[in-house]
Short mmCIF file of C-alpha atoms in Angstrom, two decimals:
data_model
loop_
_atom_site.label_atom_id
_atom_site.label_comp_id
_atom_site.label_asym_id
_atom_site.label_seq_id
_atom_site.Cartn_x
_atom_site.Cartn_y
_atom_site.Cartn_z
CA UNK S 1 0.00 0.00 0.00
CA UNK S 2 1.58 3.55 -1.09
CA UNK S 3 1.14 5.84 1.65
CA UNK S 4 2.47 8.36 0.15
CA UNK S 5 1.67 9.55 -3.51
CA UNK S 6 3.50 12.46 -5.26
CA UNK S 7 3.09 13.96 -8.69
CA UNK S 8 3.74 14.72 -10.99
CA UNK S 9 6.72 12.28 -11.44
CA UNK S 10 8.23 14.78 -14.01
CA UNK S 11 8.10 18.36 -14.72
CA UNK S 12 9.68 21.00 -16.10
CA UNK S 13 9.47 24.72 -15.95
CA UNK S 14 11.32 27.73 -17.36
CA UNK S 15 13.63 29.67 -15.31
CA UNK S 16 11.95 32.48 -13.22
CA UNK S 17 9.08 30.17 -13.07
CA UNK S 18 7.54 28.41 -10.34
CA UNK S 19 7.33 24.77 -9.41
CA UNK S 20 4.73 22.56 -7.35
CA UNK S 21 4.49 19.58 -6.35
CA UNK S 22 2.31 17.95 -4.82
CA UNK S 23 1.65 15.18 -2.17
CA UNK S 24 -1.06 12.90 -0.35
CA UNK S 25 -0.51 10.76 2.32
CA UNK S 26 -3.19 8.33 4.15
CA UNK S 27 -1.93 7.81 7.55
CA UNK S 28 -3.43 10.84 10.02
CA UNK S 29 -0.53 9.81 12.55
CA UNK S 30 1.81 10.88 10.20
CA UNK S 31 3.16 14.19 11.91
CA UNK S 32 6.63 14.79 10.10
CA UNK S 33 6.37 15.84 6.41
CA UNK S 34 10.17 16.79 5.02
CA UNK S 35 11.23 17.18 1.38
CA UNK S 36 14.56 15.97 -0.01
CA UNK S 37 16.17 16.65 -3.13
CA UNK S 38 18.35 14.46 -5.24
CA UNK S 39 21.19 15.27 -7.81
CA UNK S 40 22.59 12.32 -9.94
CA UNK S 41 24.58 10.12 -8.05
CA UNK S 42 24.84 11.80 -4.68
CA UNK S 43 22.15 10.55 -2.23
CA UNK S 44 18.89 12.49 -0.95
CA UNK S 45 19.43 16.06 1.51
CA UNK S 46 16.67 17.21 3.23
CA UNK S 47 15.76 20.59 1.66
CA UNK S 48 12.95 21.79 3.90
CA UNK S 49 10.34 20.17 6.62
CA UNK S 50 7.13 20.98 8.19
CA UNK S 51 4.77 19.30 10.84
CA UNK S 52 0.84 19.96 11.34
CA UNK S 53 0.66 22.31 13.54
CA UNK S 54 1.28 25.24 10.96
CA UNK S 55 0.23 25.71 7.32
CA UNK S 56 2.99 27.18 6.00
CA UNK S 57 6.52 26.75 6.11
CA UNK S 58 9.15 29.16 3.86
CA UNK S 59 12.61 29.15 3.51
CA UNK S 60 13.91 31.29 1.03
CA UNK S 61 13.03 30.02 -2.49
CA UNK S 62 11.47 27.21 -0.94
CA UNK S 63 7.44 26.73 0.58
CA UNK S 64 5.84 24.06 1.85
CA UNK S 65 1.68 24.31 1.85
CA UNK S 66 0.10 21.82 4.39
CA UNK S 67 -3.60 21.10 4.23
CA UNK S 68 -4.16 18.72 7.33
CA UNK S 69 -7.87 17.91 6.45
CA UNK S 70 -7.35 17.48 2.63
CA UNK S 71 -3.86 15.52 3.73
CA UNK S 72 -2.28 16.81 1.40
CA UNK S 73 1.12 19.06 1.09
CA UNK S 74 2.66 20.63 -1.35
CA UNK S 75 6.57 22.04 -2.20
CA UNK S 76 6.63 25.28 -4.23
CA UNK S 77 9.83 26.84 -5.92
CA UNK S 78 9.70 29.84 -6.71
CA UNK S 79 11.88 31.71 -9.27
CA UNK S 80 13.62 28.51 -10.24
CA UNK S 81 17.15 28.39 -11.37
CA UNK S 82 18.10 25.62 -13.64
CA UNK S 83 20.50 24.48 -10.26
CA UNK S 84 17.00 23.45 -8.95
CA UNK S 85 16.69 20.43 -11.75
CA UNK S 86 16.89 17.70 -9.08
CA UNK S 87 15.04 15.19 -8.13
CA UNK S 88 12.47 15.85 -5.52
CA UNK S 89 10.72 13.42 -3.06
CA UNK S 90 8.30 14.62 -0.57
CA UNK S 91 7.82 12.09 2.66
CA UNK S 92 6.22 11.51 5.95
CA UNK S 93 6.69 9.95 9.25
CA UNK S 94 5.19 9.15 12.37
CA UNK S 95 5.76 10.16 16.14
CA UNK S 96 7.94 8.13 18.07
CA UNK S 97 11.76 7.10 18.02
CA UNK S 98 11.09 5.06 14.81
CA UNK S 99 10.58 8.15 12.66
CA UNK S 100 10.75 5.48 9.76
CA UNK S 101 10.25 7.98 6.75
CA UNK S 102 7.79 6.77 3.96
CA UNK S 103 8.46 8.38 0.67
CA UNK S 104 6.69 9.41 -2.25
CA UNK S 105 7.66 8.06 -5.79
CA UNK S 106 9.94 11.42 -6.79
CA UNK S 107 9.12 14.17 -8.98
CA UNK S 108 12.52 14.81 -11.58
CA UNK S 109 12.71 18.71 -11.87
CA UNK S 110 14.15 20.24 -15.05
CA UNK S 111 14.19 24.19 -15.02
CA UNK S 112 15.50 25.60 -18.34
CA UNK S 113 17.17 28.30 -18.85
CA UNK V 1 34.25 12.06 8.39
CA UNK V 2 31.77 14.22 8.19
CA UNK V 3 29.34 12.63 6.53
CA UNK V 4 27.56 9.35 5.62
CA UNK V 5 30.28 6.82 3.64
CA UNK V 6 28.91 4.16 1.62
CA UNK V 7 31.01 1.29 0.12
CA UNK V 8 31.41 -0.21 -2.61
CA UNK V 9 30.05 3.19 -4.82
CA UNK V 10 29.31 0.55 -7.50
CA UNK V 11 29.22 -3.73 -7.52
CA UNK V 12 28.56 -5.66 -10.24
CA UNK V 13 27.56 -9.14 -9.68
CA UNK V 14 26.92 -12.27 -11.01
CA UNK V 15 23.17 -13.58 -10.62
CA UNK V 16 23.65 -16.01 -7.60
CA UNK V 17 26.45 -14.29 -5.48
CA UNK V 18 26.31 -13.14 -2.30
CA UNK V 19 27.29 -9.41 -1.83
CA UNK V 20 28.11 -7.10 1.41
CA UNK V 21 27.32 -3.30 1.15
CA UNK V 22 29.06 -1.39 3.82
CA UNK V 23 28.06 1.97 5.77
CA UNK V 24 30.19 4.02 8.21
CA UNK V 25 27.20 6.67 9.66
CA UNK V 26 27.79 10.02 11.00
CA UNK V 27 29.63 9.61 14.11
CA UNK V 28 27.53 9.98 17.34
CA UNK V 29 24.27 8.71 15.27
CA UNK V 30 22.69 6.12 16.79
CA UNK V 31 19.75 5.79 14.58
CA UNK V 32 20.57 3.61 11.36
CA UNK V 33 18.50 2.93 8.49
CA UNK V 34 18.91 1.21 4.98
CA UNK V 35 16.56 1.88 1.72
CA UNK V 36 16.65 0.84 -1.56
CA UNK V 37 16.15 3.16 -4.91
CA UNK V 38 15.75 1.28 -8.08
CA UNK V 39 15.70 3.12 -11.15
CA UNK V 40 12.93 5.69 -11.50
CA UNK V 41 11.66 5.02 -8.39
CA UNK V 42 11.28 5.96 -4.74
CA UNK V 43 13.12 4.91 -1.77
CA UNK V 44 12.13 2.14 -0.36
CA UNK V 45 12.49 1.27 3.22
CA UNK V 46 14.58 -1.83 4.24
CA UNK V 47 16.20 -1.97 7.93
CA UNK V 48 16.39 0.67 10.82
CA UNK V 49 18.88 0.39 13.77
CA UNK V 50 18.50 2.15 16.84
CA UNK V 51 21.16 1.67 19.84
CA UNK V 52 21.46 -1.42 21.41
CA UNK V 53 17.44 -2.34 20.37
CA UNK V 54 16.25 -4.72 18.30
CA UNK V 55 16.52 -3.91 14.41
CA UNK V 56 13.46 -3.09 12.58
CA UNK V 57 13.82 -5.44 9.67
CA UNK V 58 10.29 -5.15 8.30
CA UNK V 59 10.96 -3.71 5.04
CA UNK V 60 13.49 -6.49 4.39
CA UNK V 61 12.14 -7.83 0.90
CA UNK V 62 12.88 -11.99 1.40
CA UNK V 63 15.31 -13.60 3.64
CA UNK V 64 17.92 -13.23 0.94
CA UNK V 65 18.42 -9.82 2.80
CA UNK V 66 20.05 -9.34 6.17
CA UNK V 67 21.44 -6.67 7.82
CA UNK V 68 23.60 -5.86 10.89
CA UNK V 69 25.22 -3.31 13.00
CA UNK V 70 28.06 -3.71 14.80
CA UNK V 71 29.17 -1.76 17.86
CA UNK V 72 26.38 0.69 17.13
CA UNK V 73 28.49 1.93 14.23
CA UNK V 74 29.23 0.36 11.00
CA UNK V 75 26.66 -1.65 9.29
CA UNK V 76 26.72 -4.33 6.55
CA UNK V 77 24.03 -4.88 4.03
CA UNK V 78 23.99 -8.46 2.55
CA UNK V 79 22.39 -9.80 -0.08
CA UNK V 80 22.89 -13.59 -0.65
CA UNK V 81 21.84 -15.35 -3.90
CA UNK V 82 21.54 -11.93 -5.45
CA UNK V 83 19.03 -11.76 -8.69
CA UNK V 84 18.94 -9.41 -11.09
CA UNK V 85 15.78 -7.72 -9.41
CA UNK V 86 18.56 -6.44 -6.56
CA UNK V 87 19.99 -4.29 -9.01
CA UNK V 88 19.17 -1.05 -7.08
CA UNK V 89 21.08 2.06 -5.59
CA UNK V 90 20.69 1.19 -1.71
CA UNK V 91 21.29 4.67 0.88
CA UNK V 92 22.14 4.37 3.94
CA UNK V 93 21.49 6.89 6.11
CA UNK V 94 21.62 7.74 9.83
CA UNK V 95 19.84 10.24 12.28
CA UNK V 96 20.72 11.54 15.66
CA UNK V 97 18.46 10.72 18.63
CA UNK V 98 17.51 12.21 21.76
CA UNK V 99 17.18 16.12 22.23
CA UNK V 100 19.57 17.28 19.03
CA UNK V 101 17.01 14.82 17.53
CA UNK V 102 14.77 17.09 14.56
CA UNK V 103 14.21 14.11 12.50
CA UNK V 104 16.37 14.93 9.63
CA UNK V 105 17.78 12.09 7.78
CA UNK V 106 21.80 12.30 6.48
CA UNK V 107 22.03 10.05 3.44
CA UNK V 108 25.20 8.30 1.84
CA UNK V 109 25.77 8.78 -1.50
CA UNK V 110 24.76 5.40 -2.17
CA UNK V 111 25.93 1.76 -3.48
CA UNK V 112 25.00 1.01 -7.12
CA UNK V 113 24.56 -2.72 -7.25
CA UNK V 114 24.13 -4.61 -10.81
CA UNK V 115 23.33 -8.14 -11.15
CA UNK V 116 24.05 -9.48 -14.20
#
């Protein structure tokens, strides 16, 4: 069962434009959603993270939208920079000292210049 | 080091072989975990150390796959009788615990595995 389902799985976007993508989970005890990006061959860094007690997380460049009742979330680039063409993957985790992340399926990011 | 190290960066196989993937966390993580990211696809969850507890091996996908951690440091992925639907990128990765804990993940760059 994916708990977790992201799309799209590919996009791309000019540069100065804005990405989203987008993510629904199924577990309500999920309370941890992070996003990590991926460049070829390195391995996943977490970009940016939010939990439900707020709606709205920004840091710099990067927002994450969280809709608790829809359970759904959402990373937003704005003014993207052809360095952005990564890999994105959006996930989610529980409470406890588990914290075993379940991720979504990746969305690969291409901003042209 | 500083970071996560992973080895071998890439192993190619014969279909049948056993294999050993090693990972040397960040030091002063006690929290372990393995996944698996074959091509195109997300990262699936494997094994997950913590301390001295029991592993976590419910994401293990047969008994082909075993895992272990030794000294609460380095750990060694093995694969025995590998088939060609191994061939993955498998991440290690390793978290801090207790009150520095704020859930973040610190991945390895990975071991490419091809069975042939």
């Amino acid at each position: 069962q994916q708990q977790v389902k992201q799309s799209p799985q590919s996009l791309i976007v000019q540069k100065g434009g804005i990405s989203i993508i987008n993510c629904a989970y199924e577990n309500t005890a999920f309370d941890y959603f992070p996003w990590y990006q991926q460049f070829p061959g390195k391995g996943p860094a977490l970009l940016i993270a939010i939990r439900p007690d707020v709606s709205e997380k920004k840091e710099g460049r990067f927002t994450i939208s969280f809709n608790k009742s829809a359970k759904q979330f959402s990373l937003h680039i704005m003014d993207s920079q052809p360095g952005d063409s990564a890999t994105y993957f959006c996930a989610a985790s529980g409470s406890g000292s588990a914290r075993q992340l379940t991720f979504g399926s990746g969305t690969q990011l291409t901003v042209l210049p | 080091g500083a970071g996560v190290s992973q080895s071998p960066s890439n192993k190619v196989t014969e279909k049948g072989k056993d294999v050993e993937l090693r990972c040397d966390p960040i030091s002063g993580h006690t929290a372990l975990y393995w996944y698996r990211q074959s091509l195109g696809q997300g990262l699936e969850f494997l094994i997950y150390f913590q301390g001295n507890s029991a592993p976590d091996k419910s994401g293990l996908p047969s008994d082909r796959f075993s895992a272990e951690r030794t000294g609460g440091s380095v750990s060694t992925l093995t694969i025995q009788r590998t088939q060609q639907e191994d061939s993955a990128v498998y991440l290690c990765a390793s978290r801090q615990t207790g009150g520095a804990n704020t859930g973040e993940l610190f991945f390895g760059e990975g071991s490419r595995l091809t069975v042939l």
